Amino acid sequence: MSISDRVRFEKPDLEILNQTHTVVDLHFHSTYSDGLNRIDKIAAKVRKLGIGIAITDHNEIRGALEIDQYDDIFSIPGIELTVAEGSHLLVYFYETAELIRFYEREVVPHMGAGVMSSLSLTMAQAIEKSRRYRCVVIFAHPYCAMYTGVCNVQFSPGELQHLLALGDGVESINANNLNRWNLKCTVLGFNLDKAMVGGSDGHALNHMGRAVSYAKCARTREDFLDAIKSKRNQVVGKEITFLRKVTTNSLKLRSNIGNCPDLIEKNIRYGRKVIQFKSCALRDQMKRRIEHHFRQERLRSYFGI
């Protein structure tokens, strides 16, 4: 299947897709982390759109467990981990009981001051622990602004290559990401020959369904997650408008106000990494220029020019 068959950058026609496919917004947040809406409001919107949903709150599962109580709604148990480096990791489970066990055993002991704080687990450790359970591991928005995507300067090329090999796939379209970053995420997933998923990364109801994953399969967790792992699903989505991003992000900041110390520390640490990375790049560039200059001088001297 070509990249254009697997991923389409356009507004999803949910009414048409729902007729022949199982359609799921695989990335949505509730008030249990930094979302703006309660689960009952989210459930009502899911019913209206006729799709499935994965509540993937940051380091929190109460939203996923609450949506699971609605018998008329198809949901995928999931969580978005914020690891020690500040990057995000999506983990989807075949069974709710597995999500609960994973959370209680592997997440809670490593929690920070709040759900929006980083875990004490590194990205590599979080993936390793998730492999003890039946789940699908996806790198959320691997390319994006700052450090929340795994493709950033905090990881050396060797470390990044190792991490990418450990996951099942990448989020190719995130409706709250920028188009240029989503394009890079899609190319990454295609080059890795791994699973690709899409989700709104919604924090407000009007985000829901802007990017979705869909597959021709039975409407069960088993069949849908199997379709993703075997690359039989497709992704379609379009980024949220800049104005909506600004409005939502300003509201998200309010929910993050208690997380300021952690955010400041991560931004300082990342800023130092960026400065170090750019300094090394500049040093290498200058070294190449000097070496080129001396080669040219030696050639001129040799040929008597």
XYZ file of C-alpha atoms in Angstrom:
305
model
C 0.000 0.000 0.000
C 1.482 3.360 -1.050
C 1.847 6.304 1.302
C -1.057 8.104 -0.420
C -3.274 5.050 0.135
C -2.373 4.769 3.812
C -2.531 8.472 4.730
C -4.709 11.232 3.250
C -4.470 14.893 4.244
C -8.078 16.017 3.930
C -11.124 16.548 6.091
C -12.603 13.133 6.977
C -16.036 12.339 5.585
C -17.138 10.461 8.678
C -20.645 9.711 7.408
C -19.269 7.855 4.382
C -16.432 6.130 6.259
C -18.753 4.872 9.002
C -20.773 2.938 6.423
C -17.914 0.605 5.495
C -15.165 0.946 8.129
C -14.488 1.012 11.836
C -13.469 4.629 12.463
C -11.709 5.837 15.625
C -10.271 9.118 16.853
C -7.277 7.607 18.644
C -6.101 10.665 20.579
C -8.468 12.660 22.781
C -8.164 14.311 26.197
C -10.679 14.888 28.992
C -10.774 17.009 32.132
C -8.912 14.207 33.896
C -5.764 15.683 32.352
C -5.664 18.839 30.215
C -8.854 18.443 28.179
C -11.727 20.904 28.466
C -14.645 18.460 28.516
C -16.080 15.862 30.881
C -16.578 12.302 29.682
C -20.367 12.630 29.459
C -19.985 15.522 26.997
C -17.337 13.604 25.055
C -19.637 10.565 24.891
C -22.469 12.659 23.473
C -20.184 14.001 20.738
C -18.919 10.501 19.922
C -22.512 9.315 19.469
C -23.274 12.254 17.195
C -20.280 11.530 14.963
C -20.853 7.774 15.015
C -17.162 6.982 15.504
C -15.064 5.241 18.144
C -12.795 7.054 20.599
C -9.644 6.539 22.639
C -9.396 8.731 25.737
C -5.630 9.129 26.069
C -5.162 11.413 29.036
C -1.658 12.271 30.217
C -0.462 9.745 32.815
C -4.103 9.104 33.752
C -6.724 6.439 32.971
C -9.916 7.534 34.750
C -11.293 9.004 31.519
C -10.581 5.798 29.597
C -12.276 3.759 32.320
C -15.300 6.052 32.431
C -15.897 5.996 28.665
C -15.600 2.193 28.848
C -18.799 2.160 30.950
C -20.878 3.354 27.975
C -22.145 0.182 26.283
C -23.205 2.025 23.140
C -19.795 3.586 22.506
C -16.827 1.841 20.916
C -13.681 2.797 22.795
C -10.042 1.758 22.818
C -8.389 1.722 26.270
C -5.390 4.023 26.109
C -3.036 6.428 27.814
C -0.541 9.099 26.761
C 2.610 8.850 28.831
C 4.808 11.889 29.423
C 8.218 10.318 29.962
C 11.225 11.717 31.815
C 12.595 13.447 28.718
C 9.247 15.221 28.263
C 8.318 13.329 25.084
C 4.924 11.651 24.681
C 4.088 7.996 24.074
C 0.662 6.564 23.223
C -0.145 3.054 24.463
C -3.347 1.248 23.426
C -4.576 -1.922 25.141
C -6.671 -4.834 23.936
C -8.374 -5.118 27.319
C -9.357 -2.567 29.956
C -8.041 -4.864 32.697
C -4.598 -4.777 31.059
C -4.644 -0.966 31.015
C -5.476 -0.945 34.732
C -2.679 -3.386 35.576
C -0.191 -1.424 33.486
C -1.186 1.839 35.124
C -1.092 0.571 38.695
C 2.152 -1.385 38.355
C 4.201 0.609 35.868
C 2.924 4.208 35.902
C 1.731 5.101 39.413
C 5.062 4.240 41.113
C 6.816 6.674 38.747
C 4.349 9.581 38.883
C 5.460 13.157 39.425
C 3.629 15.858 41.358
C 0.580 15.729 39.052
C -0.784 14.067 35.924
C 0.838 16.690 33.702
C 4.274 16.183 35.261
C 6.825 13.904 33.659
C 7.174 10.345 34.872
C 10.520 9.253 36.242
C 10.592 6.634 33.467
C 12.705 7.332 30.395
C 11.248 6.690 26.953
C 13.194 3.438 26.648
C 12.018 2.276 30.092
C 8.381 3.150 29.350
C 8.429 1.127 26.135
C 10.160 -1.791 27.839
C 7.543 -1.879 30.604
C 4.669 -1.662 28.110
C 6.004 -4.770 26.349
C 4.985 -6.834 29.373
C 1.358 -6.267 28.324
C -0.756 -6.865 25.252
C -0.801 -3.444 23.677
C 0.168 -1.266 20.724
C 2.910 1.331 21.289
C 2.782 4.481 19.170
C 5.048 7.537 19.180
C 2.743 10.557 19.518
C 3.459 13.392 17.047
C 7.121 12.307 16.677
C 7.929 15.562 14.875
C 6.479 18.662 16.495
C 7.476 21.852 18.232
C 9.711 21.465 21.294
C 10.431 18.139 22.988
C 7.033 16.401 23.171
C 7.790 14.429 20.006
C 10.497 11.775 20.181
C 12.361 13.181 17.154
C 14.225 15.925 18.985
C 17.798 16.800 19.896
C 17.579 15.216 23.353
C 18.148 11.846 21.715
C 21.291 11.141 19.722
C 20.795 9.648 16.228
C 21.774 6.253 17.619
C 19.389 6.518 20.564
C 16.556 7.659 18.319
C 17.108 4.801 15.895
C 17.011 2.353 18.797
C 13.822 3.856 20.248
C 11.991 3.940 16.914
C 12.777 0.258 16.439
C 11.133 -0.539 19.794
C 7.730 1.001 18.976
C 4.921 -0.403 16.846
C 4.437 2.782 14.869
C 3.930 6.526 14.726
C 1.120 9.030 14.796
C 1.187 10.313 11.227
C -1.595 12.913 11.412
C -2.223 14.810 14.622
C -4.873 17.480 14.028
C -3.305 19.787 16.604
C 0.112 19.552 14.977
C 1.386 21.686 12.092
C 1.070 20.340 8.561
C 4.820 20.371 7.911
C 5.420 18.274 11.017
C 2.623 15.831 10.155
C 4.157 15.373 6.701
C 7.486 14.486 8.318
C 5.731 12.091 10.717
C 4.043 10.362 7.784
C 7.295 9.984 5.851
C 8.935 8.636 9.010
C 6.254 5.989 9.468
C 6.425 4.964 5.832
C 10.225 4.726 5.862
C 10.162 2.694 9.071
C 7.534 0.432 7.478
C 5.583 0.534 10.723
C 2.011 1.180 11.782
C 0.605 4.682 11.270
C -2.359 6.142 13.129
C -4.227 9.412 13.248
C -6.059 11.297 15.959
C -7.246 14.791 16.718
C -5.215 15.178 19.934
C -8.444 16.901 20.835
C -8.791 19.024 23.932
C -12.197 20.450 22.956
C -15.279 18.860 21.409
C -14.932 20.703 18.107
C -11.570 18.970 17.585
C -13.042 15.473 17.657
C -12.901 13.554 14.384
C -10.608 16.030 12.624
C -8.113 13.175 12.200
C -9.057 9.504 12.464
C -7.780 5.990 11.927
C -10.054 3.580 10.062
C -9.993 -0.042 8.953
C -12.201 -2.558 7.202
C -12.656 -4.828 10.182
C -15.151 -5.868 12.826
C -15.923 -3.189 15.408
C -13.948 -4.889 18.169
C -10.766 -3.872 19.963
C -9.085 -7.089 18.915
C -9.761 -6.638 15.212
C -9.088 -2.911 15.141
C -5.759 -3.033 16.996
C -4.700 -6.070 14.976
C -5.440 -4.078 11.804
C -3.181 -1.278 13.048
C -0.326 -3.615 13.976
C -0.508 -5.350 10.601
C -0.690 -1.995 8.728
C -4.147 -2.709 7.326
C -5.632 0.556 8.597
C -5.685 3.956 6.957
C -5.474 7.513 8.250
C -7.279 10.643 7.116
C -7.246 14.078 8.661
C -6.784 17.791 8.395
C -5.084 20.117 10.855
C -7.148 22.353 13.115
C -7.101 26.026 12.148
C -4.477 28.285 13.696
C -7.109 30.367 15.529
C -8.603 27.278 17.183
C -5.113 26.143 18.189
C -4.397 29.488 19.848
C -7.737 29.499 21.681
C -7.367 25.932 22.937
C -3.726 26.323 23.930
C -4.529 29.379 26.037
C -7.170 27.350 27.879
C -4.758 24.417 28.272
C -2.278 26.726 29.979
C -4.768 27.255 32.794
C -4.916 23.527 33.486
C -1.114 23.437 33.470
C -0.652 26.300 35.942
C 0.193 23.932 38.793
C 2.728 22.211 36.593
C 4.875 25.319 36.032
C 7.984 24.152 37.944
C 8.124 20.933 35.918
C 7.524 22.765 32.631
C 10.161 25.398 33.412
C 12.714 22.732 34.289
C 12.002 20.805 31.082
C 12.198 23.946 28.943
C 15.532 24.950 30.486
C 16.927 21.464 29.995
C 15.718 21.319 26.407
C 17.002 24.833 25.710
C 20.469 23.787 26.839
C 20.310 20.747 24.565
C 19.315 22.917 21.604
C 22.144 25.375 22.278
C 24.612 22.515 22.613
C 23.326 20.904 19.415
C 23.526 24.150 17.429
C 26.980 24.924 18.845
C 28.246 21.514 17.760
C 26.661 21.941 14.330
C 28.278 25.380 13.947
C 31.634 24.039 15.107
C 31.463 21.170 12.603
C 30.468 23.558 9.824
C 33.409 25.847 10.582
C 35.741 22.845 10.733
C 34.571 21.677 7.300
C 35.065 25.163 5.856
C 38.597 25.439 7.272
C 39.507 21.983 5.991
C 38.096 22.863 2.568
C 40.097 26.103 2.541
C 43.391 24.323 3.336
C 42.717 21.650 0.695
C 42.188 24.378 -1.872
C 45.407 26.108 -0.768
C 47.385 22.868 -1.053
C 46.011 22.277 -4.548
C 46.917 25.807 -5.637
C 50.427 25.380 -4.233
C 50.844 21.982 -5.918
C 49.800 23.194 -9.329
C 51.537 26.556 -8.919
C 48.343 28.532 -9.379
